[in-house]
mmCIF file of C-alpha atoms in Angstrom:
data_model
loop_
_atom_site.group_PDB
_atom_site.id
_atom_site.type_symbol
_atom_site.label_atom_id
_atom_site.label_comp_id
_atom_site.label_asym_id
_atom_site.label_seq_id
_atom_site.Cartn_x
_atom_site.Cartn_y
_atom_site.Cartn_z
ATOM 1 C CA MET A 466 -2.020 -11.913 53.890
ATOM 2 C CA ARG A 467 -2.060 -13.814 50.843
ATOM 3 C CA ARG A 468 -4.574 -11.397 49.187
ATOM 4 C CA LYS A 469 -2.330 -8.363 49.705
ATOM 5 C CA ARG A 470 0.558 -10.011 48.586
ATOM 6 C CA LEU A 471 -1.582 -10.705 45.557
ATOM 7 C CA ILE A 472 -2.394 -6.921 45.421
ATOM 8 C CA LEU A 473 1.009 -5.758 45.626
ATOM 9 C CA ILE A 474 1.722 -8.193 42.459
ATOM 10 C CA ILE A 475 -0.721 -7.071 40.410
ATOM 11 C CA LEU A 476 -0.787 -3.418 41.051
ATOM 12 C CA PRO A 477 2.621 -2.725 39.647
ATOM 13 C CA SER A 478 1.994 -4.908 36.379
ATOM 14 C CA PHE A 479 -1.277 -2.920 36.066
ATOM 15 C CA ALA A 480 0.585 0.406 36.517
ATOM 16 C CA ILE A 481 3.072 -0.506 33.714
ATOM 17 C CA PHE A 482 0.235 -1.331 31.377
ATOM 18 C CA PHE A 483 -1.778 1.861 31.954
ATOM 19 C CA ILE A 484 1.277 4.312 31.193
ATOM 20 C CA LEU A 485 2.071 2.072 28.190
ATOM 21 C CA PHE A 486 -1.703 2.615 26.979
ATOM 22 C CA ILE A 487 -1.313 6.375 27.641
ATOM 23 C CA VAL A 488 2.300 6.799 26.016
ATOM 24 C CA ILE A 489 0.626 4.812 22.788
ATOM 25 C CA PHE A 490 -2.314 6.751 22.792
ATOM 26 C CA SER A 491 -0.394 9.957 22.826
ATOM 27 C CA ILE A 492 1.478 8.999 20.181
ATOM 28 C CA HIS A 493 -1.387 7.505 17.441
ATOM 29 C CA VAL A 494 -3.014 10.997 18.262
ATOM 30 C CA LYS A 495 -0.193 13.336 17.379
ATOM 31 C CA PHE A 496 1.458 10.603 14.620
ATOM 32 C CA PRO A 497 -1.308 9.068 12.842
ATOM 33 C CA LEU A 498 0.064 5.112 11.716
ATOM 34 C CA ILE A 499 -1.857 5.381 8.742
ATOM 35 C CA ALA A 500 -1.031 7.672 6.020
ATOM 36 C CA SER A 501 -3.135 9.700 3.743
ATOM 37 C CA THR A 502 -4.498 7.660 1.017
ATOM 38 C CA SER A 503 -3.514 10.719 -1.258
ATOM 39 C CA SER A 504 -0.645 13.086 -2.921
ATOM 40 C CA SER A 505 -3.137 16.026 -2.801
ATOM 41 C CA ILE A 506 -0.730 17.960 -0.537
ATOM 42 C CA LEU A 507 1.443 18.725 -3.774
ATOM 43 C CA ILE A 508 1.256 22.126 -5.032
ATOM 44 C CA GLU A 509 -1.072 22.229 -7.765
ATOM 45 C CA LYS A 510 0.619 24.622 -10.044
ATOM 46 C CA ASN A 511 3.680 22.224 -10.470
ATOM 47 C CA THR A 512 1.532 19.350 -10.831
ATOM 48 C CA GLN A 513 1.907 17.714 -14.197
ATOM 49 C CA PHE A 514 -0.810 15.536 -14.621
ATOM 50 C CA THR A 515 -3.637 14.064 -11.974
ATOM 51 C CA LEU A 516 -5.183 10.777 -11.183
ATOM 52 C CA LEU A 517 -7.889 9.135 -9.509
ATOM 53 C CA ILE A 518 -7.690 5.415 -8.385
ATOM 54 C CA GLY A 519 -11.335 4.437 -7.878
ATOM 55 C CA ILE A 520 -11.022 0.505 -6.222
ATOM 56 C CA LEU A 521 -14.142 -1.006 -6.470
ATOM 57 C CA THR A 522 -15.051 -2.914 -3.401
ATOM 58 C CA ARG A 523 -17.792 -3.933 -1.428
ATOM 59 C CA PRO A 524 -19.383 -2.287 1.840
ATOM 60 C CA ASP A 525 -18.292 -5.263 4.481
ATOM 61 C CA ASN A 526 -14.824 -5.500 3.003
ATOM 62 C CA TYR A 527 -13.585 -3.334 6.038
ATOM 63 C CA ASP A 528 -10.373 -5.327 6.475
ATOM 64 C CA ARG A 529 -9.254 -5.519 3.103
ATOM 65 C CA ARG A 530 -9.836 -1.722 3.086
ATOM 66 C CA HIS A 531 -8.152 -0.638 5.954
ATOM 67 C CA PHE A 532 -4.899 -3.008 4.622
ATOM 68 C CA LEU A 533 -5.218 -1.480 1.452
ATOM 69 C CA ARG A 534 -4.976 2.092 3.206
ATOM 70 C CA LEU A 535 -1.256 0.706 4.360
ATOM 71 C CA VAL A 536 -0.179 -0.523 1.329
ATOM 72 C CA TYR A 537 -1.092 2.571 -0.785
ATOM 73 C CA GLY A 538 -0.524 5.304 1.918
ATOM 74 C CA ILE A 539 3.018 4.319 2.519
ATOM 75 C CA GLN A 540 3.852 4.782 -1.213
ATOM 76 C CA PHE A 541 3.296 8.994 -0.626
ATOM 77 C CA PRO A 542 4.766 11.088 -1.168
ATOM 78 C CA LEU A 543 5.559 10.476 -4.977
ATOM 79 C CA PRO A 544 9.161 11.621 -6.032
ATOM 80 C CA LEU A 545 7.270 12.772 -9.122
ATOM 81 C CA VAL A 546 4.839 15.666 -9.856
ATOM 82 C CA VAL A 547 2.157 13.986 -9.925
ATOM 83 C CA GLN A 548 -1.347 14.247 -7.864
ATOM 84 C CA ILE A 549 -2.885 10.650 -6.984
ATOM 85 C CA ASP A 550 -5.917 10.242 -5.172
ATOM 86 C CA VAL A 551 -7.247 6.518 -3.841
ATOM 87 C CA LYS A 552 -10.944 6.328 -3.081
ATOM 88 C CA PHE A 553 -12.775 3.199 -2.345
ATOM 89 C CA ILE A 554 -15.854 3.061 -4.385
ATOM 90 C CA PHE A 555 -19.168 0.841 -3.486
ATOM 91 C CA CYS A 556 -23.294 1.072 -4.034
ATOM 92 C CA ASN A 557 -25.834 1.851 -1.593
ATOM 93 C CA LEU A 558 -25.038 0.952 2.225
ATOM 94 C CA THR A 559 -27.838 -1.878 3.253
ATOM 95 C CA LYS A 560 -27.308 -2.625 6.805
ATOM 96 C CA PRO A 561 -27.642 -0.611 9.848
ATOM 97 C CA GLU A 562 -23.756 -1.131 11.211
ATOM 98 C CA GLN A 563 -22.868 -0.238 7.688
ATOM 99 C CA ARG A 564 -23.758 3.163 8.061
ATOM 100 C CA THR A 565 -22.595 3.366 11.096
ATOM 101 C CA PHE A 566 -19.184 1.812 10.716
ATOM 102 C CA ILE A 567 -18.439 3.362 7.109
ATOM 103 C CA SER A 568 -19.489 6.668 8.710
ATOM 104 C CA LEU A 569 -16.137 6.316 10.990
ATOM 105 C CA GLU A 570 -14.409 5.688 8.243
ATOM 106 C CA ILE A 571 -15.250 8.533 6.031
ATOM 107 C CA MET A 572 -14.732 10.844 9.276
ATOM 108 C CA ARG A 573 -11.709 9.469 9.877
ATOM 109 C CA PHE A 574 -10.017 8.769 6.037
ATOM 110 C CA ASN A 575 -12.430 10.967 3.747
ATOM 111 C CA ASP A 576 -11.741 8.226 0.961
ATOM 112 C CA ILE A 577 -15.133 6.887 0.011
ATOM 113 C CA ILE A 578 -17.657 7.067 -2.732
ATOM 114 C CA ILE A 579 -21.016 5.880 -1.874
ATOM 115 C CA LEU A 580 -22.787 5.162 -5.879
ATOM 116 C CA ASN A 581 -26.588 5.182 -6.471
ATOM 117 C CA CYS A 582 -26.938 1.478 -6.955
ATOM 118 C CA SER A 583 -27.434 -1.956 -5.626
ATOM 119 C CA GLU A 584 -24.216 -4.325 -5.225
ATOM 120 C CA ASN A 585 -23.603 -6.617 -8.425
ATOM 121 C CA MET A 586 -21.317 -8.034 -10.895
ATOM 122 C CA ASN A 587 -22.146 -7.800 -14.054
ATOM 123 C CA SER A 588 -24.962 -5.194 -13.787
ATOM 124 C CA GLY A 589 -23.753 -1.742 -14.569
ATOM 125 C CA LYS A 590 -21.622 -1.101 -11.690
ATOM 126 C CA THR A 591 -18.628 0.084 -13.502
ATOM 127 C CA TYR A 592 -20.664 2.238 -15.404
ATOM 128 C CA THR A 593 -22.383 4.182 -12.562
ATOM 129 C CA TYR A 594 -19.079 4.424 -11.272
ATOM 130 C CA LEU A 595 -17.411 6.199 -14.458
ATOM 131 C CA SER A 596 -20.617 8.024 -15.377
ATOM 132 C CA SER A 597 -21.217 9.655 -12.056
ATOM 133 C CA LEU A 598 -17.484 10.791 -11.545
ATOM 134 C CA PRO A 599 -18.075 14.269 -13.841
ATOM 135 C CA ARG A 600 -21.480 14.939 -11.798
ATOM 136 C CA ILE A 601 -20.375 14.034 -8.043
ATOM 137 C CA LEU A 602 -16.841 15.371 -8.252
ATOM 138 C CA SER A 603 -16.018 18.786 -7.268
ATOM 139 C CA ARG A 604 -13.009 18.905 -9.684
ATOM 140 C CA ARG A 605 -11.638 17.024 -12.823
ATOM 141 C CA TYR A 606 -8.735 14.766 -12.996
ATOM 142 C CA ASP A 607 -6.288 14.210 -16.142
ATOM 143 C CA TYR A 608 -6.860 10.655 -15.579
ATOM 144 C CA VAL A 609 -9.378 8.067 -13.966
ATOM 145 C CA MET A 610 -8.570 4.327 -12.827
ATOM 146 C CA LYS A 611 -11.175 1.515 -12.006
ATOM 147 C CA ALA A 612 -8.911 -0.776 -10.136
ATOM 148 C CA ASP A 613 -9.978 -4.158 -8.120
ATOM 149 C CA ASP A 614 -9.732 -4.512 -4.386
ATOM 150 C CA ASP A 615 -7.215 -7.465 -5.056
ATOM 151 C CA VAL A 616 -4.604 -5.997 -7.208
ATOM 152 C CA PHE A 617 -1.422 -4.502 -5.824
ATOM 153 C CA ILE A 618 -0.412 -1.150 -7.762
ATOM 154 C CA ARG A 619 3.023 0.527 -7.422
ATOM 155 C CA LEU A 620 1.958 4.370 -7.567
ATOM 156 C CA GLU A 621 5.422 5.641 -8.723
ATOM 157 C CA GLN A 622 5.640 2.778 -11.694
ATOM 158 C CA LEU A 623 2.452 3.680 -12.915
ATOM 159 C CA ALA A 624 2.858 7.325 -12.919
ATOM 160 C CA LEU A 625 6.080 7.097 -14.536
ATOM 161 C CA SER A 626 4.295 4.860 -17.347
ATOM 162 C CA LEU A 627 1.609 7.367 -17.792
ATOM 163 C CA GLN A 628 3.246 10.472 -17.826
ATOM 164 C CA PRO A 629 4.291 10.542 -21.574
ATOM 165 C CA LEU A 630 1.104 9.552 -22.859
ATOM 166 C CA ALA A 631 -1.396 11.431 -24.348
ATOM 167 C CA ARG A 632 -4.110 13.305 -21.934
ATOM 168 C CA SER A 633 -7.078 12.913 -24.231
ATOM 169 C CA ASP A 634 -8.780 9.681 -25.755
ATOM 170 C CA LEU A 635 -6.482 7.293 -23.790
ATOM 171 C CA TYR A 636 -7.472 3.809 -22.665
ATOM 172 C CA TYR A 637 -4.758 2.273 -20.847
ATOM 173 C CA GLY A 638 -4.348 -1.043 -18.932
ATOM 174 C CA PHE A 639 -3.756 -5.019 -19.642
ATOM 175 C CA VAL A 640 -5.402 -6.013 -22.905
ATOM 176 C CA ILE A 641 -7.319 -8.974 -23.134
ATOM 177 C CA PRO A 642 -6.823 -11.822 -24.618
ATOM 178 C CA CYS A 643 -4.229 -12.675 -22.525
ATOM 179 C CA ALA A 644 -1.834 -13.274 -25.287
ATOM 180 C CA SER A 645 -2.829 -10.357 -27.249
ATOM 181 C CA MET A 646 -0.472 -7.230 -27.738
ATOM 182 C CA ASN A 647 -2.724 -5.559 -29.761
ATOM 183 C CA PRO A 648 -5.176 -3.019 -27.736
ATOM 184 C CA TYR A 649 -7.471 -2.187 -30.810
ATOM 185 C CA GLY A 650 -10.108 -3.993 -32.588
ATOM 186 C CA ASP A 651 -12.193 -6.104 -30.326
ATOM 187 C CA SER A 652 -9.629 -6.256 -27.398
ATOM 188 C CA TYR A 653 -10.432 -4.665 -24.223
ATOM 189 C CA MET A 654 -8.496 -4.067 -20.844
ATOM 190 C CA SER A 655 -8.427 -6.171 -17.824
ATOM 191 C CA GLY A 656 -10.680 -5.100 -14.718
ATOM 192 C CA MET A 657 -7.479 -5.765 -12.922
ATOM 193 C CA GLY A 658 -6.511 -1.713 -13.437
ATOM 194 C CA PHE A 659 -7.655 0.157 -16.489
ATOM 195 C CA VAL A 660 -7.243 4.430 -16.845
ATOM 196 C CA LEU A 661 -9.062 6.513 -18.943
ATOM 197 C CA SER A 662 -8.417 9.653 -19.719
ATOM 198 C CA TRP A 663 -11.074 12.622 -18.426
ATOM 199 C CA ASP A 664 -12.906 13.199 -21.539
ATOM 200 C CA LEU A 665 -13.573 9.519 -22.345
ATOM 201 C CA VAL A 666 -15.149 9.539 -18.444
ATOM 202 C CA GLU A 667 -17.177 12.467 -19.814
ATOM 203 C CA TRP A 668 -18.636 10.536 -22.815
ATOM 204 C CA ILE A 669 -19.450 7.930 -20.766
ATOM 205 C CA GLY A 670 -21.658 9.855 -18.922
ATOM 206 C CA ASN A 671 -23.426 11.670 -21.647
ATOM 207 C CA SER A 672 -23.607 9.173 -24.576
ATOM 208 C CA LYS A 673 -26.380 6.703 -25.191
ATOM 209 C CA ILE A 674 -24.190 3.981 -26.225
ATOM 210 C CA PRO A 675 -22.907 3.078 -22.759
ATOM 211 C CA ALA A 676 -26.208 4.023 -21.008
ATOM 212 C CA ASN A 677 -28.197 1.492 -23.229
ATOM 213 C CA ASP A 678 -25.441 -1.190 -22.616
ATOM 214 C CA THR A 679 -24.769 -2.049 -18.896
ATOM 215 C CA PHE A 680 -25.542 -5.270 -18.517
ATOM 216 C CA GLY A 681 -22.897 -8.260 -19.129
ATOM 217 C CA PRO A 682 -18.959 -8.723 -18.543
ATOM 218 C CA GLU A 683 -18.503 -5.029 -17.464
ATOM 219 C CA ASP A 684 -14.647 -4.517 -18.520
ATOM 220 C CA LYS A 685 -15.558 -6.073 -21.648
ATOM 221 C CA LEU A 686 -18.523 -3.672 -21.939
ATOM 222 C CA VAL A 687 -16.170 -0.615 -21.902
ATOM 223 C CA GLY A 688 -14.004 -1.809 -24.708
ATOM 224 C CA LYS A 689 -17.497 -2.542 -26.752
ATOM 225 C CA TRP A 690 -18.332 1.146 -25.823
ATOM 226 C CA PHE A 691 -15.586 2.559 -27.143
ATOM 227 C CA LYS A 692 -15.512 0.777 -30.528
ATOM 228 C CA LYS A 693 -19.060 1.359 -31.008
ATOM 229 C CA GLY A 694 -18.688 5.465 -30.242
ATOM 230 C CA ASN A 695 -15.152 5.024 -32.298
ATOM 231 C CA LYS A 696 -13.378 6.424 -29.359
ATOM 232 C CA ALA A 697 -10.361 5.666 -27.637
ATOM 233 C CA LYS A 698 -7.983 6.074 -30.235
ATOM 234 C CA ASN A 699 -5.000 6.314 -27.980
ATOM 235 C CA ARG A 700 -4.449 2.815 -26.502
ATOM 236 C CA PHE A 701 -1.692 1.317 -24.159
ATOM 237 C CA SER A 702 -1.724 -2.134 -23.304
ATOM 238 C CA ASN A 703 1.240 -2.443 -20.441
ATOM 239 C CA LYS A 704 2.487 -5.566 -20.681
ATOM 240 C CA PRO A 705 4.513 -7.236 -19.197
ATOM 241 C CA ALA A 706 4.501 -4.593 -16.217
ATOM 242 C CA MET A 707 0.530 -5.813 -15.168
ATOM 243 C CA TYR A 708 -0.580 -9.193 -15.092
ATOM 244 C CA ASP A 709 -1.796 -11.562 -12.723
ATOM 245 C CA TYR A 710 -0.453 -13.753 -9.639
ATOM 246 C CA PRO A 711 2.206 -16.488 -10.641
ATOM 247 C CA GLY A 712 0.078 -19.454 -11.424
ATOM 248 C CA THR A 713 -3.521 -17.998 -11.043
ATOM 249 C CA ASN A 714 -4.676 -17.403 -14.465
ATOM 250 C CA GLY A 715 -2.946 -19.163 -17.293
ATOM 251 C CA ARG A 716 -1.411 -16.874 -20.131
ATOM 252 C CA CYS A 717 -2.585 -13.902 -18.029
ATOM 253 C CA SER A 718 -0.150 -14.768 -14.877
ATOM 254 C CA HIS A 719 3.639 -14.818 -14.929
ATOM 255 C CA GLU A 720 6.440 -14.583 -12.223
ATOM 256 C CA LEU A 721 7.245 -11.304 -10.848
ATOM 257 C CA ILE A 722 9.173 -8.988 -12.321
ATOM 258 C CA PRO A 723 10.684 -5.633 -10.900
ATOM 259 C CA ASN A 724 9.145 -3.142 -13.561
ATOM 260 C CA THR A 725 6.128 -4.217 -12.567
ATOM 261 C CA VAL A 726 2.870 -1.756 -12.777
ATOM 262 C CA ALA A 727 0.464 -3.951 -11.054
ATOM 263 C CA VAL A 728 -0.035 -7.767 -10.031
ATOM 264 C CA HIS A 729 -3.875 -8.595 -9.917
ATOM 265 C CA ARG A 730 -5.795 -12.282 -8.224
ATOM 266 C CA LEU A 731 -3.930 -11.526 -4.450
ATOM 267 C CA LYS A 732 -6.708 -13.586 -2.941
ATOM 268 C CA ARG A 733 -4.746 -14.716 -0.077
ATOM 269 C CA TRP A 734 -2.179 -13.356 2.620
ATOM 270 C CA ASP A 735 0.420 -15.623 1.586
ATOM 271 C CA GLN A 736 0.108 -14.050 -1.617
ATOM 272 C CA TRP A 737 0.657 -10.373 -0.637
ATOM 273 C CA LEU A 738 3.161 -11.244 1.470
ATOM 274 C CA HIS A 739 5.239 -12.715 -1.298
ATOM 275 C CA VAL A 740 4.313 -9.538 -3.424
ATOM 276 C CA LEU A 741 5.275 -6.792 -0.783
ATOM 277 C CA ASN A 742 8.461 -8.979 0.211
ATOM 278 C CA PHE A 743 9.646 -9.167 -3.615
ATOM 279 C CA PHE A 744 9.696 -5.260 -3.902
ATOM 280 C CA ASN A 745 10.977 -4.770 -0.524
ATOM 281 C CA VAL A 746 7.814 -2.503 0.667
ATOM 282 C CA THR A 747 9.264 -2.560 4.280
ATOM 283 C CA LYS A 748 12.923 -2.364 3.679
ATOM 284 C CA ASP A 749 12.871 0.873 5.491
ATOM 285 C CA VAL A 750 11.696 -0.584 8.779
#
């Protein structure tokens, strides 16, 4: 009797759970919860300019990639007539589980580029990324961005800042040293996120200057290449709209401001929460 009563209690709960599962699964299949991290649906002939954002990360950073897909996916479509594609960039896979799990990501999102290199910090990953693009992409972009996976980029504000700038010989970002406002001379753009026009990307892929100088602080090397090659005559340092998270990096940091383009050094979830709330990212929910 007690067993029968227990079954009668459990069955309705199980039925409700099963029905909810079917409903949620159906909704998920018809209306994917994660938006595409691309604005390629815009009509090509009306596009004013195109931008590829390559986020350099590591194969094992699954959770970070899924989070960033949410962060950037909800920013589309943009009100501007601009095409932005967001891709995740890393070197060759080295583990059996990576080949399976990352294959699933590629099948679902098609937003990963795997470079022919070994993961490294200052041994040429940025060079491999930039120099490979003209060979591995089926199309060209007006601009290419190299970005870190701990930076929050506001895509509309980035596009607005790029819109009036040159489409060639352009080197855009946050100039280092932190206190400097002069993007020329021995300065270079921070690795949080710098933008190059396509002709500079092609030059990096064809010139022996970068090919023979790939070991060392990679973002600093990019500035060194351009100085040696007499390139990147059009430079733009977008301060104070690009910066490090408050209190994380001395004079490179300042408080969050409304006209932000990019906030860097978001290493912890509480920092991401602060940034997303400041910019009212979820206000429409």
